[in-house]
Every structure is written in structure tokens, then in C-alpha cells.
PDB file of C-alpha atoms and ligand atoms in Angstrom:
ATOM      1  CA  MET E   1      87.827  -0.671 -25.296  1.00 77.00           C
ATOM      2  CA  GLU E   2      89.293   2.767 -25.971  1.00 87.00           C
ATOM      3  CA  LEU E   3      88.180   4.562 -29.138  1.00 93.00           C
ATOM      4  CA  PHE E   4      90.436   4.240 -32.174  1.00 97.00           C
ATOM      5  CA  GLU E   5      88.682   5.431 -35.313  1.00 98.00           C
ATOM      6  CA  VAL E   6      89.177   7.703 -38.274  1.00 98.00           C
ATOM      7  CA  THR E   7      86.664  10.043 -39.913  1.00 98.00           C
ATOM      8  CA  VAL E   8      87.145  11.039 -43.547  1.00 98.00           C
ATOM      9  CA  LEU E   9      86.595  14.788 -44.072  1.00 98.00           C
ATOM     10  CA  GLY E  10      87.953  15.085 -47.608  1.00 98.00           C
ATOM     11  CA  SER E  11      88.348  12.385 -50.244  1.00 98.00           C
ATOM     12  CA  GLY E  12      89.176  14.296 -53.444  1.00 97.00           C
ATOM     13  CA  SER E  13      92.412  15.403 -55.082  1.00 95.00           C
ATOM     14  CA  ALA E  14      93.592  18.748 -56.423  1.00 88.00           C
ATOM     15  CA  THR E  15      90.565  21.084 -56.421  1.00 87.00           C
ATOM     16  CA  PRO E  16      87.580  21.271 -54.063  1.00 86.00           C
ATOM     17  CA  SER E  17      84.366  20.405 -55.899  1.00 89.00           C
ATOM     18  CA  LEU E  18      80.693  20.252 -55.079  1.00 89.00           C
ATOM     19  CA  ILE E  19      80.928  16.507 -54.533  1.00 91.00           C
ATOM     20  CA  ARG E  20      84.316  16.103 -52.867  1.00 96.00           C
ATOM     21  CA  ASN E  21      86.584  18.053 -50.548  1.00 97.00           C
ATOM     22  CA  PRO E  22      90.387  17.904 -50.635  1.00 97.00           C
ATOM     23  CA  SER E  23      92.311  15.652 -48.237  1.00 98.00           C
ATOM     24  CA  ALA E  24      91.664  15.643 -44.487  1.00 98.00           C
ATOM     25  CA  GLN E  25      90.989  12.893 -41.942  1.00 98.00           C
ATOM     26  CA  LEU E  26      90.446  13.026 -38.197  1.00 98.00           C
ATOM     27  CA  LEU E  27      91.824  10.250 -36.003  1.00 98.00           C
ATOM     28  CA  ASN E  28      90.224   9.828 -32.584  1.00 98.00           C
ATOM     29  CA  ALA E  29      92.661   7.866 -30.426  1.00 96.00           C
ATOM     30  CA  SER E  30      91.327   7.354 -26.888  1.00 93.00           C
ATOM     31  CA  GLY E  31      89.522  10.702 -27.077  1.00 94.00           C
ATOM     32  CA  HIS E  32      92.552  12.614 -28.389  1.00 96.00           C
ATOM     33  CA  PHE E  33      92.011  14.264 -31.770  1.00 98.00           C
ATOM     34  CA  PHE E  34      94.649  14.178 -34.542  1.00 98.00           C
ATOM     35  CA  LEU E  35      93.903  15.996 -37.800  1.00 98.00           C
ATOM     36  CA  ILE E  36      95.775  14.496 -40.764  1.00 99.00           C
ATOM     37  CA  ASP E  37      96.104  16.877 -43.721  1.00 98.00           C
ATOM     38  CA  CYS E  38      93.984  19.982 -43.906  1.00 98.00           C
ATOM     39  CA  GLY E  39      92.787  20.760 -47.430  1.00 98.00           C
ATOM     40  CA  GLU E  40      90.745  23.852 -48.205  1.00 97.00           C
ATOM     41  CA  GLY E  41      87.403  23.844 -46.374  1.00 96.00           C
ATOM     42  CA  THR E  42      88.453  21.399 -43.654  1.00 98.00           C
ATOM     43  CA  GLN E  43      87.101  23.613 -40.868  1.00 98.00           C
ATOM     44  CA  ILE E  44      83.695  23.605 -42.540  1.00 97.00           C
ATOM     45  CA  GLN E  45      83.874  19.824 -42.815  1.00 98.00           C
ATOM     46  CA  LEU E  46      84.720  19.624 -39.090  1.00 98.00           C
ATOM     47  CA  ARG E  47      81.640  21.712 -38.287  1.00 97.00           C
ATOM     48  CA  ARG E  48      79.468  19.736 -40.693  1.00 97.00           C
ATOM     49  CA  ASN E  49      80.453  16.564 -38.829  1.00 97.00           C
ATOM     50  CA  SER E  50      79.984  18.155 -35.370  1.00 97.00           C
ATOM     51  CA  ILE E  51      83.661  17.774 -34.471  1.00 97.00           C
ATOM     52  CA  LYS E  52      84.780  20.454 -32.010  1.00 96.00           C
ATOM     53  CA  LEU E  53      87.831  21.987 -33.631  1.00 95.00           C
ATOM     54  CA  GLN E  54      89.255  23.186 -30.314  1.00 96.00           C
ATOM     55  CA  ARG E  55      89.637  19.532 -29.313  1.00 98.00           C
ATOM     56  CA  ILE E  56      92.260  18.989 -32.019  1.00 98.00           C
ATOM     57  CA  GLU E  57      95.597  18.665 -30.243  1.00 98.00           C
ATOM     58  CA  CYS E  58      97.828  17.779 -33.118  1.00 98.00           C
ATOM     59  CA  ILE E  59      97.793  18.513 -36.860  1.00 98.00           C
ATOM     60  CA  LEU E  60      99.892  16.450 -39.271  1.00 98.00           C
ATOM     61  CA  ILE E  61     100.619  17.687 -42.785  1.00 98.00           C
ATOM     62  CA  THR E  62     102.064  15.214 -45.294  1.00 98.00           C
ATOM     63  CA  HIS E  63     103.316  17.644 -47.956  1.00 98.00           C
ATOM     64  CA  LEU E  64     102.942  21.132 -49.301  1.00 98.00           C
ATOM     65  CA  HIS E  65     100.668  20.619 -52.280  1.00 98.00           C
ATOM     66  CA  GLY E  66      97.723  22.938 -51.679  1.00 97.00           C
ATOM     67  CA  ASP E  67      95.092  20.194 -51.581  1.00 98.00           C
ATOM     68  CA  HIS E  68      96.715  18.963 -48.353  1.00 98.00           C
ATOM     69  CA  TYR E  69      97.193  22.190 -46.389  1.00 98.00           C
ATOM     70  CA  PHE E  70      95.342  25.196 -47.854  1.00 98.00           C
ATOM     71  CA  GLY E  71      92.770  24.900 -45.045  1.00 98.00           C
ATOM     72  CA  LEU E  72      95.369  25.186 -42.317  1.00 98.00           C
ATOM     73  CA  MET E  73      95.709  28.988 -42.035  1.00 97.00           C
ATOM     74  CA  GLY E  74      91.922  29.329 -41.873  1.00 97.00           C
ATOM     75  CA  LEU E  75      91.647  26.690 -39.183  1.00 98.00           C
ATOM     76  CA  LEU E  76      94.445  28.201 -37.068  1.00 98.00           C
ATOM     77  CA  GLN E  77      92.862  31.643 -37.472  1.00 96.00           C
ATOM     78  CA  THR E  78      89.465  30.335 -36.276  1.00 97.00           C
ATOM     79  CA  MET E  79      91.075  28.636 -33.265  1.00 98.00           C
ATOM     80  CA  HIS E  80      92.696  31.998 -32.477  1.00 97.00           C
ATOM     81  CA  LEU E  81      89.467  34.005 -32.906  1.00 96.00           C
ATOM     82  CA  LEU E  82      87.709  31.578 -30.552  1.00 97.00           C
ATOM     83  CA  GLY E  83      90.361  32.397 -27.933  1.00 97.00           C
ATOM     84  CA  ARG E  84      92.166  29.092 -27.853  1.00 98.00           C
ATOM     85  CA  GLN E  85      94.859  28.845 -25.170  1.00 98.00           C
ATOM     86  CA  ALA E  86      95.942  25.228 -25.478  1.00 98.00           C
ATOM     87  CA  LYS E  87      98.983  24.345 -27.537  1.00 98.00           C
ATOM     88  CA  VAL E  88      98.677  22.900 -31.037  1.00 98.00           C
ATOM     89  CA  THR E  89     101.406  20.504 -32.162  1.00 98.00           C
ATOM     90  CA  LEU E  90     102.090  20.775 -35.868  1.00 98.00           C
ATOM     91  CA  ILE E  91     103.952  17.839 -37.438  1.00 98.00           C
ATOM     92  CA  CYS E  92     104.896  18.950 -40.937  1.00 98.00           C
ATOM     93  CA  PRO E  93     107.601  19.725 -43.507  1.00 98.00           C
ATOM     94  CA  ALA E  94     109.994  22.405 -42.179  1.00 98.00           C
ATOM     95  CA  GLU E  95     109.054  24.825 -44.971  1.00 98.00           C
ATOM     96  CA  LEU E  96     105.517  25.157 -43.606  1.00 98.00           C
ATOM     97  CA  LYS E  97     106.791  27.229 -40.673  1.00 98.00           C
ATOM     98  CA  GLU E  98     108.104  29.821 -43.117  1.00 98.00           C
ATOM     99  CA  ILE E  99     104.693  30.033 -44.829  1.00 97.00           C
ATOM    100  CA  ILE E 100     102.782  30.373 -41.552  1.00 97.00           C
ATOM    101  CA  ASP E 101     105.223  32.938 -40.131  1.00 97.00           C
ATOM    102  CA  LEU E 102     104.974  35.046 -43.302  1.00 97.00           C
ATOM    103  CA  GLN E 103     101.172  35.009 -43.322  1.00 96.00           C
ATOM    104  CA  ASN E 104     101.001  35.916 -39.638  1.00 95.00           C
ATOM    105  CA  LYS E 105     103.594  38.649 -40.124  1.00 96.00           C
ATOM    106  CA  HIS E 106     101.713  40.403 -42.934  1.00 97.00           C
ATOM    107  CA  SER E 107      98.316  40.060 -41.280  1.00 94.00           C
ATOM    108  CA  GLN E 108      99.901  41.200 -37.999  1.00 93.00           C
ATOM    109  CA  THR E 109      98.417  38.197 -36.235  1.00 90.00           C
ATOM    110  CA  GLY E 110      99.869  36.876 -33.002  1.00 93.00           C
ATOM    111  CA  LEU E 111      98.090  33.590 -32.345  1.00 96.00           C
ATOM    112  CA  SER E 112      96.428  33.305 -28.915  1.00 96.00           C
ATOM    113  CA  PHE E 113      97.948  29.826 -28.418  1.00 98.00           C
ATOM    114  CA  PRO E 114     101.400  28.284 -28.780  1.00 97.00           C
ATOM    115  CA  LEU E 115     102.228  26.372 -31.982  1.00 97.00           C
ATOM    116  CA  GLU E 116     104.805  23.686 -31.416  1.00 98.00           C
ATOM    117  CA  TYR E 117     106.525  22.373 -34.532  1.00 98.00           C
ATOM    118  CA  VAL E 118     107.901  18.906 -35.147  1.00 98.00           C
ATOM    119  CA  PHE E 119     109.489  18.697 -38.585  1.00 98.00           C
ATOM    120  CA  THR E 120     109.239  15.532 -40.645  1.00 98.00           C
ATOM    121  CA  ASP E 121     112.261  14.057 -42.401  1.00 98.00           C
ATOM    122  CA  PRO E 122     111.433  13.314 -46.066  1.00 97.00           C
ATOM    123  CA  LYS E 123     114.383  10.902 -46.330  1.00 97.00           C
ATOM    124  CA  LYS E 124     113.863   8.442 -43.494  1.00 97.00           C
ATOM    125  CA  ALA E 125     111.340   7.056 -40.998  1.00 98.00           C
ATOM    126  CA  GLN E 126     111.307   8.666 -37.572  1.00 98.00           C
ATOM    127  CA  LEU E 127     109.309   8.891 -34.370  1.00 98.00           C
ATOM    128  CA  VAL E 128     107.511  12.243 -34.437  1.00 98.00           C
ATOM    129  CA  TYR E 129     105.117  11.977 -31.485  1.00 98.00           C
ATOM    130  CA  GLU E 130     104.636   9.912 -28.349  1.00 97.00           C
ATOM    131  CA  ASP E 131     102.211   9.981 -25.429  1.00 94.00           C
ATOM    132  CA  LYS E 132     100.866   7.469 -22.913  1.00 90.00           C
ATOM    133  CA  HIS E 133      98.670   5.665 -25.437  1.00 91.00           C
ATOM    134  CA  LEU E 134     100.214   6.273 -28.834  1.00 96.00           C
ATOM    135  CA  GLU E 135     103.313   6.530 -31.000  1.00 98.00           C
ATOM    136  CA  ILE E 136     103.371   8.278 -34.380  1.00 98.00           C
ATOM    137  CA  HIS E 137     106.084   7.600 -36.940  1.00 98.00           C
ATOM    138  CA  SER E 138     106.566   9.446 -40.223  1.00 98.00           C
ATOM    139  CA  PHE E 139     107.972   7.656 -43.252  1.00 98.00           C
ATOM    140  CA  PRO E 140     109.056   8.816 -46.720  1.00 98.00           C
ATOM    141  CA  LEU E 141     106.753   8.635 -49.747  1.00 98.00           C
ATOM    142  CA  SER E 142     107.694   9.094 -53.378  1.00 98.00           C
ATOM    143  CA  HIS E 143     105.878  12.132 -54.792  1.00 98.00           C
ATOM    144  CA  ARG E 144     106.733  15.159 -56.937  1.00 97.00           C
ATOM    145  CA  ILE E 145     107.817  17.086 -53.846  1.00 98.00           C
ATOM    146  CA  ASN E 146     108.917  15.919 -50.386  1.00 98.00           C
ATOM    147  CA  CYS E 147     106.095  13.927 -48.814  1.00 98.00           C
ATOM    148  CA  THR E 148     105.699  11.656 -45.793  1.00 98.00           C
ATOM    149  CA  GLY E 149     103.136   9.144 -44.624  1.00 98.00           C
ATOM    150  CA  PHE E 150     102.255   8.587 -40.969  1.00 98.00           C
ATOM    151  CA  LEU E 151     101.920   5.440 -38.902  1.00 98.00           C
ATOM    152  CA  PHE E 152      99.846   5.598 -35.680  1.00 98.00           C
ATOM    153  CA  LYS E 153     100.517   2.748 -33.262  1.00 98.00           C
ATOM    154  CA  GLU E 154      98.726   2.186 -29.964  1.00 97.00           C
ATOM    155  CA  LYS E 155     100.989   1.196 -27.099  1.00 95.00           C
ATOM    156  CA  ILE E 156     100.405  -2.054 -25.252  1.00 92.00           C
ATOM    157  CA  GLY E 157      98.070  -1.226 -22.373  1.00 89.00           C
ATOM    158  CA  LEU E 158      98.059  -2.496 -18.781  1.00 91.00           C
ATOM    159  CA  ARG E 159      96.714  -5.941 -17.888  1.00 94.00           C
ATOM    160  CA  ARG E 160      93.020  -5.977 -17.003  1.00 93.00           C
ATOM    161  CA  ILE E 161      91.889  -6.977 -13.530  1.00 94.00           C
ATOM    162  CA  ILE E 162      89.175  -9.650 -13.384  1.00 94.00           C
ATOM    163  CA  LYS E 163      86.924  -8.055 -10.731  1.00 91.00           C
ATOM    164  CA  GLU E 164      85.129 -11.214  -9.577  1.00 92.00           C
ATOM    165  CA  LYS E 165      88.442 -12.965  -8.946  1.00 90.00           C
ATOM    166  CA  LEU E 166      89.935  -9.956  -7.148  1.00 89.00           C
ATOM    167  CA  GLN E 167      86.985  -9.873  -4.721  1.00 89.00           C
ATOM    168  CA  GLN E 168      87.984 -13.310  -3.436  1.00 89.00           C
ATOM    169  CA  HIS E 169      91.248 -11.896  -2.021  1.00 89.00           C
ATOM    170  CA  LYS E 170      92.362  -9.073   0.233  1.00 90.00           C
ATOM    171  CA  ILE E 171      94.891  -7.142  -1.810  1.00 91.00           C
ATOM    172  CA  SER E 172      96.319  -3.665  -1.153  1.00 91.00           C
ATOM    173  CA  VAL E 173      95.994  -0.813  -3.656  1.00 91.00           C
ATOM    174  CA  ALA E 174      99.757  -0.895  -4.284  1.00 92.00           C
ATOM    175  CA  GLU E 175      99.570  -4.584  -5.143  1.00 91.00           C
ATOM    176  CA  ILE E 176      96.606  -3.986  -7.462  1.00 91.00           C
ATOM    177  CA  ASN E 177      98.797  -1.564  -9.419  1.00 92.00           C
ATOM    178  CA  ASN E 178     101.476  -4.268  -9.555  1.00 93.00           C
ATOM    179  CA  LEU E 179      98.882  -6.658 -10.953  1.00 94.00           C
ATOM    180  CA  ARG E 180      98.153  -4.205 -13.775  1.00 93.00           C
ATOM    181  CA  LEU E 181     101.875  -4.135 -14.551  1.00 93.00           C
ATOM    182  CA  GLY E 182     101.914  -7.915 -14.864  1.00 93.00           C
ATOM    183  CA  LEU E 183     103.628  -8.755 -11.552  1.00 95.00           C
ATOM    184  CA  ASP E 184     102.704 -11.558  -9.142  1.00 94.00           C
ATOM    185  CA  VAL E 185     101.510 -10.270  -5.750  1.00 93.00           C
ATOM    186  CA  VAL E 186     101.146 -11.150  -2.088  1.00 92.00           C
ATOM    187  CA  ASP E 187      97.718 -10.813  -0.412  1.00 90.00           C
ATOM    188  CA  GLU E 188      97.147  -9.404   3.066  1.00 89.00           C
ATOM    189  CA  ASN E 189      97.487 -12.885   4.586  1.00 88.00           C
ATOM    190  CA  GLY E 190     100.954 -13.227   3.052  1.00 90.00           C
ATOM    191  CA  LYS E 191      99.876 -15.664   0.354  1.00 91.00           C
ATOM    192  CA  ASN E 192     101.545 -15.519  -3.075  1.00 92.00           C
ATOM    193  CA  ILE E 193      99.149 -15.110  -5.978  1.00 93.00           C
ATOM    194  CA  LEU E 194     100.101 -15.566  -9.613  1.00 93.00           C
ATOM    195  CA  ASN E 195      99.271 -12.605 -11.845  1.00 94.00           C
ATOM    196  CA  SER E 196      97.454 -14.829 -14.330  1.00 92.00           C
ATOM    197  CA  GLU E 197      94.914 -15.845 -11.640  1.00 92.00           C
ATOM    198  CA  LEU E 198      93.586 -12.312 -11.318  1.00 93.00           C
ATOM    199  CA  THR E 199      94.207 -10.586 -14.630  1.00 95.00           C
ATOM    200  CA  GLU E 200      93.777 -11.020 -18.330  1.00 95.00           C
ATOM    201  CA  PRO E 201      95.969  -9.623 -21.117  1.00 93.00           C
ATOM    202  CA  PRO E 202      95.349  -6.066 -22.348  1.00 92.00           C
ATOM    203  CA  PRO E 203      93.563  -5.660 -25.689  1.00 90.00           C
ATOM    204  CA  ALA E 204      95.865  -6.032 -28.707  1.00 93.00           C
ATOM    205  CA  PRO E 205      97.256  -2.644 -29.745  1.00 96.00           C
ATOM    206  CA  ARG E 206      95.798  -1.297 -33.000  1.00 97.00           C
ATOM    207  CA  SER E 207      97.451   0.633 -35.809  1.00 98.00           C
ATOM    208  CA  PHE E 208      96.515   2.997 -38.616  1.00 98.00           C
ATOM    209  CA  ALA E 209      98.688   4.245 -41.474  1.00 98.00           C
ATOM    210  CA  TYR E 210      98.070   7.184 -43.772  1.00 98.00           C
ATOM    211  CA  CYS E 211      99.825   6.975 -47.121  1.00 98.00           C
ATOM    212  CA  SER E 212      99.262  10.332 -48.745  1.00 97.00           C
ATOM    213  CA  ASP E 213     100.219  11.238 -52.312  1.00 98.00           C
ATOM    214  CA  THR E 214     102.658   8.736 -53.765  1.00 98.00           C
ATOM    215  CA  ILE E 215     103.619   6.947 -56.926  1.00 98.00           C
ATOM    216  CA  TYR E 216     103.296   3.119 -56.804  1.00 98.00           C
ATOM    217  CA  ASP E 217     106.245   2.315 -54.577  1.00 98.00           C
ATOM    218  CA  GLU E 218     106.879  -1.068 -52.972  1.00 98.00           C
ATOM    219  CA  ARG E 219     109.229   0.501 -50.452  1.00 98.00           C
ATOM    220  CA  ILE E 220     106.085   1.526 -48.526  1.00 98.00           C
ATOM    221  CA  VAL E 221     105.472  -2.126 -47.632  1.00 98.00           C
ATOM    222  CA  GLU E 222     108.142  -2.213 -44.927  1.00 98.00           C
ATOM    223  CA  TYR E 223     106.519   0.688 -43.085  1.00 98.00           C
ATOM    224  CA  ILE E 224     102.946  -0.613 -43.052  1.00 98.00           C
ATOM    225  CA  LYS E 225     103.387  -4.371 -42.613  1.00 98.00           C
ATOM    226  CA  GLY E 226     100.528  -5.907 -40.652  1.00 97.00           C
ATOM    227  CA  VAL E 227      98.811  -2.571 -39.922  1.00 98.00           C
ATOM    228  CA  ASN E 228      95.089  -2.879 -39.090  1.00 98.00           C
ATOM    229  CA  LEU E 229      93.792  -0.105 -41.369  1.00 98.00           C
ATOM    230  CA  VAL E 230      95.791   1.624 -44.102  1.00 98.00           C
ATOM    231  CA  TYR E 231      94.623   4.639 -46.039  1.00 98.00           C
ATOM    232  CA  HIS E 232      96.415   4.731 -49.394  1.00 98.00           C
ATOM    233  CA  GLU E 233      95.821   7.260 -52.128  1.00 98.00           C
ATOM    234  CA  SER E 234      94.122   6.021 -55.272  1.00 98.00           C
ATOM    235  CA  THR E 235      93.841   8.999 -57.584  1.00 98.00           C
ATOM    236  CA  PHE E 236      93.187   7.179 -60.864  1.00 98.00           C
ATOM    237  CA  LEU E 237      91.627   4.089 -62.421  1.00 98.00           C
ATOM    238  CA  ALA E 238      93.709   1.607 -64.433  1.00 98.00           C
ATOM    239  CA  SER E 239      92.908   3.346 -67.741  1.00 98.00           C
ATOM    240  CA  GLU E 240      95.019   6.287 -66.504  1.00 98.00           C
ATOM    241  CA  ILE E 241      97.996   4.236 -65.307  1.00 98.00           C
ATOM    242  CA  ASP E 242     100.463   6.248 -67.418  1.00 98.00           C
ATOM    243  CA  ARG E 243      99.079   9.493 -66.095  1.00 97.00           C
ATOM    244  CA  ALA E 244      99.358   8.133 -62.542  1.00 98.00           C
ATOM    245  CA  LYS E 245     103.046   7.427 -63.090  1.00 98.00           C
ATOM    246  CA  LYS E 246     103.723  10.783 -64.712  1.00 97.00           C
ATOM    247  CA  THR E 247     102.048  12.723 -61.902  1.00 97.00           C
ATOM    248  CA  PHE E 248     103.425  10.529 -59.074  1.00 98.00           C
ATOM    249  CA  HIS E 249     100.062   9.095 -58.111  1.00 98.00           C
ATOM    250  CA  THR E 250      98.589   5.599 -57.789  1.00 98.00           C
ATOM    251  CA  THR E 251      95.712   3.624 -59.312  1.00 98.00           C
ATOM    252  CA  ALA E 252      93.184   1.628 -57.292  1.00 98.00           C
ATOM    253  CA  ALA E 253      94.700  -1.747 -58.268  1.00 98.00           C
ATOM    254  CA  GLN E 254      98.210  -0.494 -57.407  1.00 98.00           C
ATOM    255  CA  ALA E 255      97.055   0.632 -53.952  1.00 98.00           C
ATOM    256  CA  ALA E 256      95.444  -2.806 -53.495  1.00 98.00           C
ATOM    257  CA  THR E 257      98.707  -4.497 -54.531  1.00 98.00           C
ATOM    258  CA  ILE E 258     100.599  -2.562 -51.845  1.00 98.00           C
ATOM    259  CA  ALA E 259      97.908  -3.630 -49.334  1.00 98.00           C
ATOM    260  CA  LYS E 260      98.222  -7.283 -50.353  1.00 98.00           C
ATOM    261  CA  MET E 261     102.032  -7.242 -50.144  1.00 98.00           C
ATOM    262  CA  SER E 262     101.862  -5.640 -46.690  1.00 98.00           C
ATOM    263  CA  GLY E 263      99.492  -8.177 -45.112  1.00 98.00           C
ATOM    264  CA  ILE E 264      97.313  -5.436 -43.681  1.00 98.00           C
ATOM    265  CA  GLY E 265      93.794  -5.822 -42.254  1.00 98.00           C
ATOM    266  CA  GLN E 266      91.809  -3.280 -44.267  1.00 98.00           C
ATOM    267  CA  LEU E 267      92.550  -0.818 -47.053  1.00 98.00           C
ATOM    268  CA  LEU E 268      90.851   2.559 -47.335  1.00 98.00           C
ATOM    269  CA  ILE E 269      91.253   4.301 -50.701  1.00 98.00           C
ATOM    270  CA  GLY E 270      90.676   7.965 -51.521  1.00 98.00           C
ATOM    271  CA  HIS E 271      92.161  11.135 -53.117  1.00 98.00           C
ATOM    272  CA  PHE E 272      89.964  10.491 -56.153  1.00 98.00           C
ATOM    273  CA  SER E 273      90.570  12.632 -59.218  1.00 97.00           C
ATOM    274  CA  ALA E 274      87.797  15.134 -59.971  1.00 94.00           C
ATOM    275  CA  ARG E 275      87.374  13.514 -63.412  1.00 93.00           C
ATOM    276  CA  TYR E 276      85.460  10.645 -61.778  1.00 95.00           C
ATOM    277  CA  GLY E 277      81.916  11.250 -60.599  1.00 91.00           C
ATOM    278  CA  ASN E 278      81.250   7.725 -59.403  1.00 92.00           C
ATOM    279  CA  THR E 279      83.802   6.063 -57.127  1.00 96.00           C
ATOM    280  CA  GLU E 280      82.386   2.507 -57.254  1.00 96.00           C
ATOM    281  CA  ASP E 281      84.733   1.726 -60.180  1.00 98.00           C
ATOM    282  CA  PHE E 282      87.685   2.195 -57.807  1.00 98.00           C
ATOM    283  CA  LEU E 283      86.309  -0.553 -55.604  1.00 98.00           C
ATOM    284  CA  GLU E 284      85.730  -2.804 -58.593  1.00 98.00           C
ATOM    285  CA  GLU E 285      89.374  -2.497 -59.628  1.00 98.00           C
ATOM    286  CA  ALA E 286      90.820  -2.817 -56.116  1.00 98.00           C
ATOM    287  CA  LYS E 287      88.770  -5.696 -54.680  1.00 98.00           C
ATOM    288  CA  PRO E 288      89.970  -8.468 -57.012  1.00 98.00           C
ATOM    289  CA  VAL E 289      93.509  -7.691 -55.782  1.00 98.00           C
ATOM    290  CA  PHE E 290      92.670  -6.991 -52.132  1.00 98.00           C
ATOM    291  CA  GLU E 291      89.162  -7.968 -51.063  1.00 98.00           C
ATOM    292  CA  ASN E 292      89.113  -5.974 -47.830  1.00 98.00           C
ATOM    293  CA  THR E 293      89.057  -2.563 -49.532  1.00 98.00           C
ATOM    294  CA  LEU E 294      86.829   0.320 -48.473  1.00 98.00           C
ATOM    295  CA  LEU E 295      86.054   3.585 -50.240  1.00 98.00           C
ATOM    296  CA  ALA E 296      86.790   6.830 -48.394  1.00 98.00           C
ATOM    297  CA  GLU E 297      83.393   8.486 -47.954  1.00 98.00           C
ATOM    298  CA  GLU E 298      83.203  11.969 -46.494  1.00 98.00           C
ATOM    299  CA  GLY E 299      81.536  12.105 -43.102  1.00 98.00           C
ATOM    300  CA  LYS E 300      81.965   8.387 -42.544  1.00 98.00           C
ATOM    301  CA  THR E 301      83.859   7.041 -39.527  1.00 98.00           C
ATOM    302  CA  TYR E 302      85.895   3.848 -39.814  1.00 98.00           C
ATOM    303  CA  LYS E 303      86.604   1.854 -36.667  1.00 97.00           C
ATOM    304  CA  ILE E 304      90.134   0.491 -36.585  1.00 97.00           C
ATOM    305  CA  ILE E 305      89.972  -3.158 -35.536  1.00 93.00           C
TER     306      ILE E 305
HETATM  307 ZN1   ZN I   1      97.061  15.634 -53.322  1.00 82.79          ZN
HETATM  308 ZN1   ZN I   2     100.523  16.011 -53.873  1.00 82.79          ZN
END
């Protein structure tokens, strides 16, 4: 089974503190690294967790509040100083290009590697990335400024050959490829063989969604229905529900309600306000609504199943 797992690098909101870093998560999809948000200090968190930053191929930024991107210039600069040549794809709000260009202009920095931009649309869902294994869609969130979430969906893989069964037949390499594609084949004696005799279905594709800063908004449900693991912000506890609304954030129970309505597998909550030292209370408020809730813990990797 190919790897599909996410590591939390930052789980706090607003300001970095001694106990929590601002938002960042690293998705490892079949050995390809996607960095989602890049709060201040993310490159240190990557090092602390022994993640090679030059392996990051794609960086996704949800919105332009500092706790989600103030680590980006530092990270790009380090990649440059280490002599990176390989392209970095940056999926982000269009305004971020202006910020990066201005910083590079005044520091007279020409990056050693190409930056390829894909701009998110804050108004509607769209496909922002596609490769052999994976599709990424952005979708709108309701926050104080333009903000998008991201949905990562594995593609359906090829059918798997059952080796012991294959050994009982003489089949050409070309026909073995046809078997993987799901076609029936003819062996070297001219005998027809049904695909189902020699193969089994590919593993079910997995999905992960990242719902960054947002007010409680049931419109999210349509984008994350049935997803295996959903990260949803949970900045406040229920006692601060009015503050959550005023600042366009969510409480733990509200995040759990969205999870329940969406029929997802597991919920991961984070973006905890610095006012809370202990995060167990978040779990206590979320679990009665949606039992399968996990706390975002920095340095911890969550397998998406
Ligand atoms: Zn934030
Ligand atoms: Zn924000």
C-alpha cells in the first residue's frame, strides 16, 4: 500500500508560542511531499521532524493571515541557499505573488529554482493540481479574508496481479499490462482468460481534506462528504462561541458537527487559541458530537485510512 499520511507541524493560531507553532502540515502521498500552510518557524519544525525540505514539491497556502504563511519566505530562501534546482509549485491566493516578488526585489534575490504559481479561486471549487496518483481541489471557506480549503483525492490505481495465479499461465508482457488495466487477455496458447481470474481490485482510493480558518459554515459539507480524514480548525471552546463567530472561527463542537453532517471517517482538530494551555477540553467537547475525533499534535503523523 502506498503511503498516504499527514504530519502536523503547527497546531496553534495567531502567534507562535513556546508550546505551539502556527499552522503547517505535511502530506506524504506516495512519497511526494505537499506542505499545507507555512506559519512562522515551519522550516525549523521540518528539521525537528527530520523531513528533508528539498523533497517538498508543492506548497499550498490557504489564506494570507500571517499565521498561515509567514514562514514561507524563510523556507524559500533556505531552499535557494541550499542550491535547489527543482521547481516548487505554489498553490495560493493571487496576492501572494505580489508579496513574494516585492520581497525578492528589495533583497535582490533571484531564486535558484523556478516557482510555478497556481492561483486559488476564493469563490468556487476548482481542480488546482493533478498527477498520476493524486488530484487536489480547492474550495471556498468563510473567513475574514479570502480563504480556501483543499481536498486531496487519490486516483483509482491499477488492478493488482495475483502472482501465484499468473504463474499457471504463459502470458506476454503486453497482456500483463492489459490485465492491470482491467482487460481480459489471451494466453500464449490462444486461450481466453477472464481478468478476474488473475487480478484483484486496486486498493480503495483515500482522501484528506484541510479546512483552514473558517466560521461554522454548513456549506463545507458538500466539499468533504465521505472523506477519510478531515482536518478542521477548532480555535475555541464552547464558552467562546460568540467570539468564534465574531472572529470567523469555529469551536470544537461546531467542527464535530460539520464532521458528523459530512459522514467522514476521522476528524482532526487544531488551530487552538493560545489562551488554552491544555487541549484535552477540545476533545471532550467534540467527541460527544463526533466520536472519531483526534487532536492535532505537533510532530505526530496520522495515517489516512
Ligand atoms: Zn489562522
Ligand atoms: Zn485566518
